[in-house]
XYZ file of C-alpha atoms in Angstrom:
525
model
C 0.004 0.063 -0.032
C 1.239 3.390 -0.841
C 2.179 5.780 1.966
C -0.416 8.253 0.829
C -3.361 5.724 0.776
C -2.321 4.504 4.272
C -2.214 8.074 5.632
C -5.609 8.754 4.176
C -6.951 5.628 5.631
C -5.622 6.405 9.111
C -7.027 9.943 8.867
C -10.419 8.590 7.834
C -10.457 6.202 10.775
C -9.238 8.733 13.378
C -11.058 11.830 12.260
C -14.294 11.060 14.180
C -12.448 10.376 17.386
C -10.196 13.451 16.903
C -13.132 15.685 16.060
C -15.175 14.446 18.911
C -12.263 15.026 21.199
C -11.716 18.533 19.827
C -15.383 19.342 19.982
C -15.557 18.177 23.551
C -12.461 20.195 24.563
C -13.069 23.305 22.447
C -16.900 23.670 22.442
C -17.101 25.764 25.620
C -14.286 28.003 24.378
C -15.835 28.247 20.963
C -19.390 28.731 22.260
C -18.275 31.327 24.800
C -16.346 33.139 22.270
C -19.265 33.110 19.857
C -21.683 33.945 22.666
C -19.430 36.884 23.729
C -19.124 38.093 20.189
C -22.720 37.522 18.986
C -24.863 38.167 22.026
C -25.063 41.902 21.933
C -25.879 41.846 18.191
C -28.504 39.048 18.600
C -30.027 40.380 21.813
C -30.154 43.926 20.484
C -31.726 42.710 17.303
C -34.240 40.543 19.065
C -34.886 43.194 21.592
C -35.648 45.723 18.986
C -37.689 43.499 16.836
C -39.525 41.542 19.527
C -39.684 43.603 22.725
C -43.033 45.379 22.028
C -44.743 42.226 21.010
C -43.305 39.992 23.711
C -43.981 42.532 26.415
C -47.543 43.284 25.342
C -48.362 39.539 25.050
C -46.740 38.790 28.461
C -48.430 41.804 30.047
C -51.922 40.753 28.716
C -51.483 37.063 29.541
C -49.730 37.380 32.971
C -50.675 40.482 34.632
C -54.137 39.394 35.732
C -52.966 35.916 36.757
C -50.125 37.343 38.854
C -52.256 39.968 40.553
C -55.002 37.490 41.297
C -52.502 35.074 42.698
C -50.874 37.814 44.892
C -54.091 39.255 45.932
C -55.346 35.805 47.031
C -52.131 35.029 48.908
C -52.005 38.484 50.596
C -55.674 38.300 51.606
C -55.203 34.961 53.247
C -52.172 36.249 55.202
C -53.945 39.388 56.290
C -57.229 37.766 57.328
C -55.342 35.076 59.237
C -53.586 37.718 61.216
C -56.761 39.550 62.268
C -58.828 38.582 65.346
C -61.929 36.673 64.511
C -64.038 38.996 66.712
C -62.589 41.909 64.842
C -63.336 40.445 61.410
C -66.885 39.751 62.474
C -67.446 43.325 63.665
C -66.070 44.782 60.492
C -68.121 42.456 58.232
C -71.224 43.732 60.104
C -70.133 47.377 59.976
C -68.905 47.364 56.240
C -71.050 44.623 54.703
C -70.256 44.779 50.961
C -67.169 46.986 51.470
C -65.447 44.439 53.823
C -63.479 42.891 50.907
C -62.318 46.379 49.842
C -61.206 47.035 53.464
C -59.135 43.797 53.502
C -57.602 44.767 50.222
C -56.393 48.068 51.755
C -53.874 46.096 53.807
C -52.006 45.413 50.624
C -51.778 49.145 49.827
C -48.723 51.076 50.993
C -48.664 52.602 54.431
C -49.295 56.326 53.933
C -47.043 58.810 55.628
C -47.188 62.545 55.784
C -45.570 65.744 56.907
C -47.468 68.970 57.856
C -45.856 72.339 57.055
C -45.349 74.737 59.893
C -46.926 77.921 58.419
C -45.707 79.917 61.449
C -42.204 79.460 60.154
C -42.475 79.049 56.460
C -45.420 79.997 54.093
C -46.695 77.341 51.745
C -45.502 79.448 48.774
C -41.909 79.761 50.249
C -42.071 75.953 51.131
C -42.439 75.162 47.449
C -39.203 77.137 46.745
C -37.189 75.347 49.448
C -38.698 71.817 49.397
C -35.839 69.322 49.569
C -37.871 66.197 48.975
C -39.052 64.323 45.829
C -42.563 63.312 44.892
C -44.430 65.180 47.624
C -48.273 64.986 47.074
C -50.917 67.166 48.550
C -53.167 65.649 51.323
C -56.664 66.899 50.188
C -58.288 67.514 53.549
C -55.318 69.359 55.008
C -53.953 72.474 53.206
C -50.575 72.158 54.844
C -50.300 68.412 54.533
C -48.048 66.588 52.182
C -47.663 62.833 51.513
C -43.961 61.690 51.339
C -42.813 58.371 49.833
C -39.150 57.609 49.433
C -37.699 60.421 51.572
C -36.671 60.368 55.226
C -37.805 63.814 56.522
C -36.753 63.228 60.139
C -33.076 63.139 58.778
C -33.273 66.513 57.133
C -32.174 69.600 59.229
C -35.497 71.382 58.307
C -37.099 68.880 60.737
C -34.799 70.088 63.540
C -35.661 73.703 62.518
C -39.287 72.840 63.086
C -40.399 73.582 59.459
C -42.797 70.558 59.498
C -44.284 67.845 61.753
C -44.389 64.126 60.750
C -47.973 63.045 61.044
C -50.189 60.218 59.819
C -52.365 61.790 57.059
C -55.938 60.955 58.360
C -54.978 62.323 61.813
C -54.430 65.815 60.036
C -58.211 65.940 59.375
C -59.014 66.508 63.110
C -57.735 69.966 63.545
C -58.145 70.880 59.918
C -61.958 70.493 60.297
C -62.031 72.528 63.611
C -62.274 76.153 62.897
C -59.609 77.670 65.181
C -59.354 81.483 64.766
C -56.643 83.825 65.917
C -57.069 84.834 69.521
C -58.916 81.707 70.481
C -58.271 79.842 73.678
C -57.631 76.265 72.767
C -57.364 73.139 74.969
C -55.911 69.808 73.667
C -56.960 67.340 76.292
C -54.870 64.396 75.286
C -52.188 66.100 73.484
C -49.037 63.898 73.425
C -46.923 63.381 71.322
C -48.182 66.782 69.894
C -49.483 66.278 66.353
C -52.752 68.062 66.902
C -51.279 70.567 69.332
C -48.686 71.762 66.716
C -51.508 71.911 64.233
C -53.478 74.163 66.597
C -50.456 76.357 67.172
C -50.032 76.969 63.426
C -53.694 78.000 63.242
C -53.359 80.423 66.183
C -50.314 82.061 64.450
C -48.662 83.381 67.629
C -51.991 84.691 69.115
C -54.487 83.431 71.770
C -53.562 80.666 74.143
C -52.983 76.852 73.661
C -53.203 74.635 76.659
C -51.729 71.233 75.816
C -52.376 68.600 78.389
C -51.513 64.952 78.859
C -52.382 63.054 81.947
C -49.127 61.010 81.551
C -46.075 63.141 82.867
C -43.674 61.174 80.803
C -45.766 61.696 77.631
C -46.082 65.369 78.546
C -42.347 65.596 78.349
C -42.321 64.304 74.836
C -45.097 66.809 74.013
C -43.037 69.615 75.561
C -40.024 68.755 73.218
C -42.237 68.698 70.109
C -43.983 71.954 70.918
C -40.792 73.628 71.576
C -39.183 72.651 68.149
C -42.461 73.863 66.467
C -42.147 77.216 68.188
C -44.423 77.327 71.210
C -45.339 80.981 71.978
C -48.499 81.486 73.961
C -48.522 77.911 75.131
C -49.165 76.137 78.541
C -48.037 72.592 78.982
C -49.731 70.738 81.729
C -50.173 67.160 83.052
C -53.419 66.817 84.706
C -56.735 64.827 84.903
C -59.126 66.984 82.875
C -61.773 66.744 85.572
C -59.412 68.758 87.938
C -59.328 71.679 85.443
C -63.061 72.365 85.753
C -62.703 73.921 89.173
C -60.350 76.682 87.817
C -61.118 76.855 84.104
C -64.990 76.300 83.777
C -66.231 77.584 80.454
C -62.773 79.271 79.488
C -62.036 77.697 76.153
C -63.262 78.619 72.736
C -62.117 75.272 71.193
C -61.349 71.888 72.596
C -59.621 68.901 70.968
C -60.248 65.381 72.343
C -58.237 62.891 70.439
C -59.383 60.129 72.814
C -57.498 57.014 73.856
C -59.069 54.187 72.012
C -58.581 50.454 70.893
C -56.404 51.664 68.010
C -57.883 49.442 65.126
C -56.551 51.927 62.605
C -53.041 50.965 63.652
C -53.385 47.344 62.596
C -51.669 47.761 59.149
C -48.559 49.415 60.424
C -48.203 47.866 63.825
C -48.268 44.074 64.317
C -48.253 44.583 68.100
C -51.577 46.443 67.906
C -53.320 43.397 66.515
C -51.903 41.152 69.237
C -52.770 43.492 72.071
C -56.246 44.194 70.760
C -57.455 40.725 71.759
C -56.545 41.390 75.400
C -58.077 44.876 75.488
C -61.202 45.753 77.504
C -63.149 48.085 75.250
C -65.285 49.199 78.192
C -62.158 50.701 79.708
C -61.792 53.024 76.717
C -65.458 53.810 76.675
C -65.211 55.009 80.245
C -62.242 57.188 79.423
C -63.960 58.724 76.447
C -67.132 59.475 78.373
C -65.093 61.182 81.200
C -63.241 63.341 78.639
C -66.354 64.467 76.881
C -68.150 65.271 80.225
C -65.200 67.334 81.425
C -64.970 69.175 78.001
C -68.700 70.105 78.190
C -67.982 72.161 81.304
C -64.668 73.661 80.083
C -66.197 74.962 76.811
C -67.718 78.310 76.452
C -71.221 78.801 75.015
C -70.884 78.987 71.374
C -67.547 77.079 71.430
C -66.821 74.115 69.514
C -65.014 70.853 70.351
C -63.708 67.982 68.106
C -63.893 64.263 69.174
C -61.699 61.852 67.320
C -60.280 58.307 67.501
C -58.226 55.984 65.314
C -60.565 53.018 65.986
C -63.347 51.697 63.745
C -65.532 50.629 66.625
C -69.022 52.088 66.701
C -69.143 51.701 70.448
C -66.211 53.982 70.949
C -67.210 56.427 68.179
C -70.906 56.898 67.322
C -71.978 55.181 70.519
C -70.057 57.825 72.651
C -71.479 60.727 70.781
C -75.063 59.454 71.027
C -74.724 58.899 74.792
C -73.089 62.412 75.253
C -75.933 64.103 73.362
C -78.581 62.373 75.332
C -77.008 63.637 78.593
C -76.066 67.151 77.205
C -78.902 68.704 75.357
C -76.861 72.073 75.184
C -74.694 70.389 72.476
C -75.372 69.626 68.825
C -73.448 68.024 66.047
C -71.847 70.369 63.397
C -72.171 68.861 59.999
C -68.900 68.341 57.986
C -69.003 68.423 54.150
C -68.193 65.009 52.670
C -65.347 66.025 50.465
C -62.040 64.370 49.531
C -63.436 60.826 50.023
C -64.704 61.421 53.593
C -67.643 59.158 54.454
C -70.507 59.640 56.762
C -70.591 57.688 59.988
C -73.448 55.714 61.245
C -74.742 58.804 63.087
C -75.555 61.805 60.834
C -72.944 64.501 60.895
C -70.089 62.281 62.065
C -67.425 61.309 59.523
C -65.051 58.348 58.819
C -61.895 58.280 56.856
C -61.737 54.649 55.683
C -58.445 53.115 54.570
C -60.140 51.595 51.590
C -61.559 55.015 50.455
C -58.743 57.447 51.115
C -54.992 57.267 51.134
C -54.710 57.050 54.962
C -54.917 54.600 57.680
C -58.381 55.599 59.167
C -59.966 57.991 61.654
C -63.402 58.967 63.144
C -64.237 62.646 63.548
C -67.218 64.471 65.094
C -67.607 68.277 65.587
C -69.828 69.348 68.481
C -70.921 72.903 69.260
C -72.207 74.298 72.640
C -75.329 76.332 72.027
C -74.856 80.100 72.326
C -77.766 80.360 74.760
C -76.531 77.785 77.201
C -76.731 78.870 80.883
C -73.536 78.109 82.609
C -71.442 79.535 85.421
C -68.341 81.107 83.880
C -65.081 81.662 85.776
C -63.886 85.146 84.817
C -60.260 85.915 85.591
C -57.387 87.855 84.255
C -53.649 87.135 84.490
C -52.268 89.213 87.417
C -48.664 89.192 86.100
C -47.324 92.708 85.902
C -43.564 92.273 85.803
C -41.992 93.070 82.344
C -38.679 92.423 80.765
C -37.543 95.951 81.238
C -38.141 95.803 84.972
C -35.028 93.385 85.398
C -31.664 95.012 84.384
C -30.187 91.662 83.472
C -32.907 90.602 81.306
C -33.176 94.061 79.762
C -29.432 94.039 78.874
C -29.603 90.609 77.309
C -32.715 91.120 75.122
C -31.495 94.622 74.137
C -28.072 93.233 73.060
C -29.230 90.055 71.294
C -32.864 90.436 70.137
C -35.529 92.821 68.984
C -37.896 91.734 71.817
C -40.473 94.189 72.984
C -39.172 95.100 76.491
C -42.799 95.589 77.761
C -43.376 91.902 77.329
C -45.040 90.441 80.498
C -43.100 87.709 82.229
C -43.380 85.203 84.860
C -40.510 83.988 87.059
C -40.408 80.518 88.747
C -37.248 79.348 90.499
C -35.198 81.524 88.221
C -36.836 80.342 85.027
C -38.328 83.234 83.043
C -41.587 82.697 80.927
C -43.192 85.107 78.410
C -47.021 85.264 79.178
C -49.970 87.401 78.055
C -53.081 88.795 79.723
C -55.237 85.884 78.667
C -53.122 83.056 80.457
C -55.373 81.256 82.958
C -54.047 80.793 86.462
C -52.233 77.494 87.142
C -52.839 77.270 90.864
C -53.013 73.563 92.034
C -52.395 72.467 88.371
C -49.365 70.347 87.531
C -47.643 72.620 85.029
C -44.610 71.952 82.964
C -44.503 75.285 81.314
C -46.581 78.395 81.572
C -45.833 80.449 78.543
C -42.718 80.609 76.331
C -39.748 79.611 78.322
C -37.239 82.384 77.612
C -34.304 81.184 79.632
C -32.817 81.102 83.132
C -31.270 83.662 85.505
C -28.075 82.306 87.077
C -27.174 83.528 90.516
C -28.882 86.858 89.550
C -25.843 87.683 87.587
C -26.338 86.409 84.081
C -29.105 85.130 81.744
C -28.893 81.890 79.806
C -31.316 81.868 76.875
C -33.389 78.777 76.210
C -33.710 76.600 73.220
C -37.420 77.530 73.073
C -36.513 81.201 72.494
C -34.361 80.274 69.595
C -37.128 78.136 68.036
C -39.971 80.542 68.503
C -38.857 83.508 66.387
C -37.480 84.038 62.863
C -33.811 84.936 62.313
C -34.856 88.613 61.955
C -35.783 88.748 65.598
C -32.132 88.002 66.528
C -29.163 90.408 66.194
C -26.268 88.019 65.825
C -26.944 85.248 63.238
C -24.756 82.668 61.551
C -26.541 80.883 58.693
C -25.283 77.791 56.853
C -26.662 76.569 53.469
C -28.154 72.990 53.524
C -26.630 72.601 50.050
C -23.095 73.910 50.393
C -22.501 73.859 54.188
C -24.378 70.754 55.198
C -21.344 69.345 56.927
C -21.451 72.365 59.344
C -25.099 72.050 59.947
C -24.694 68.303 60.829
C -21.815 69.074 63.200
C -23.932 71.621 65.030
C -26.836 69.185 65.295
C -24.450 66.620 66.838
C -23.318 69.054 69.440
C -19.816 69.633 68.016
C -17.731 72.841 68.455
C -17.740 75.242 65.476
C -15.242 77.985 64.581
C -16.012 81.453 63.108
C -14.445 84.841 63.295
C -17.436 86.562 65.026
C -17.933 88.913 67.909
C -17.939 87.302 71.370
C -21.449 86.365 72.861
C -24.478 84.559 71.817
C -25.397 83.804 68.269
C -28.154 81.985 66.512
C -27.233 79.215 64.091
C -29.416 78.788 61.157
C -29.858 76.501 58.229
C -30.851 78.490 55.087
C -31.906 81.328 57.436
C -34.175 79.084 59.730
C -33.008 78.996 63.372
C -31.720 75.740 64.804
C -30.337 76.914 68.172
C -27.697 78.874 70.095
C -23.883 79.064 70.269
C -21.795 81.148 72.517
C -18.679 82.653 70.781
C -15.389 83.281 72.391
C -12.369 84.362 70.377
C -13.508 82.463 67.212
C -14.583 79.358 69.071
C -18.397 78.579 68.948
C -19.454 76.682 72.038
C -22.416 74.558 71.080
C -25.709 75.153 73.067
C -27.788 72.659 71.185
C -29.716 70.548 73.679
C -28.144 67.034 74.129
C -31.683 65.528 74.409
C -32.241 66.383 70.700
C -29.055 64.806 69.292
């Protein structure tokens, strides 16, 4: 056999084995190389040619199936978590709308901020708003939904430009016609959402008495009111029944955000669901009745009060109002227009904010007015404070040097602490009082005056003579250092200065030779 033929024969016999071996060894390399080279071209071409058709087809075919499956799974999970007694009550209350209510648990938790119009107008807020995607809350002009932002982290929160509040809770004071110069009582005020709202409506006039029977909760209330700017405010911690002796028929407006079983909290607080089963509803009903009865005596003829809860229970809502009206014929319900998705309650004139009808977690609200011709005994009194800032040389020197304060401002002194008050402040004898008026600061050994954080937070920068303002955009590091209590440095005159963010006060520093000693309260860091 010739050599060529033998070679061809061997090649023919070995080619399959060789090719198979090479294919096995090289296929991954070859495929990977081809895939790397051709994928972009192929995918781009397919994407361009087929994306609309594929997406439309998938969307049409799968959307309903996916949504139905998720809805079914979520509904089972939600209903399994809810107490059987609660579900039975809600089915009886809502009938055909029960399924819609259950579906509302799958909606996002709605969160809101309420702009402090005492510090920034709504028009100016739109110019400085640092957040994305804010949306108006329809029943509260100052209210905004927020979504992806964290408003408590922004220095505007520390400056008191807004209060973080659940959207349906904003309806309570929004629906109560608070006028300038009104005397207002918030009976269950902590943590301060409705009190800060009332402060904004009073706009530095009248008197707000913010009360919470729990002293520890009243301390939280005090902090929030201070940040918001609490001029013309008394903060007390007392059983409302004890107020009747001193303040009978004194108030123009009263807010009762009553303690309740908290069913509106179920979506955002798993603990609320668990604790509900152990609650005695009659306990809350007794408290609610006591609050309403006390308010009836504290309100002036012609005055209005608002009763609200965050429960869906008819026993704690309409039931309390029906019982109250049966015992107090000097009161009548004030009708509230059913705008913005608000629903009527089971009692004409009362309203409900249902979580399946509005973007909120739920509230009950009822406005009540005391008839103008009501015959009641009224305690008439006038604040007997006569001392003024100008009467104390140390106070006079401080306020002349650092502020544009009216030196005829009436003041109250208690253990060296100085409060600004006005003629309309009710007496606080035998009432447990945390603050009576605006806390201005403290006299130290009758030699010097130390200004309070409240003073810094209650006025605009134009009220102060020495101001250092940082930009939230270009000097945010300095702002953050200040809010952490760190020492700052600046070549300014010695003495007290107000630190601002974008011209909104944050608190005090005391300058000495270019070193700014931080006076921001440690409790707020």
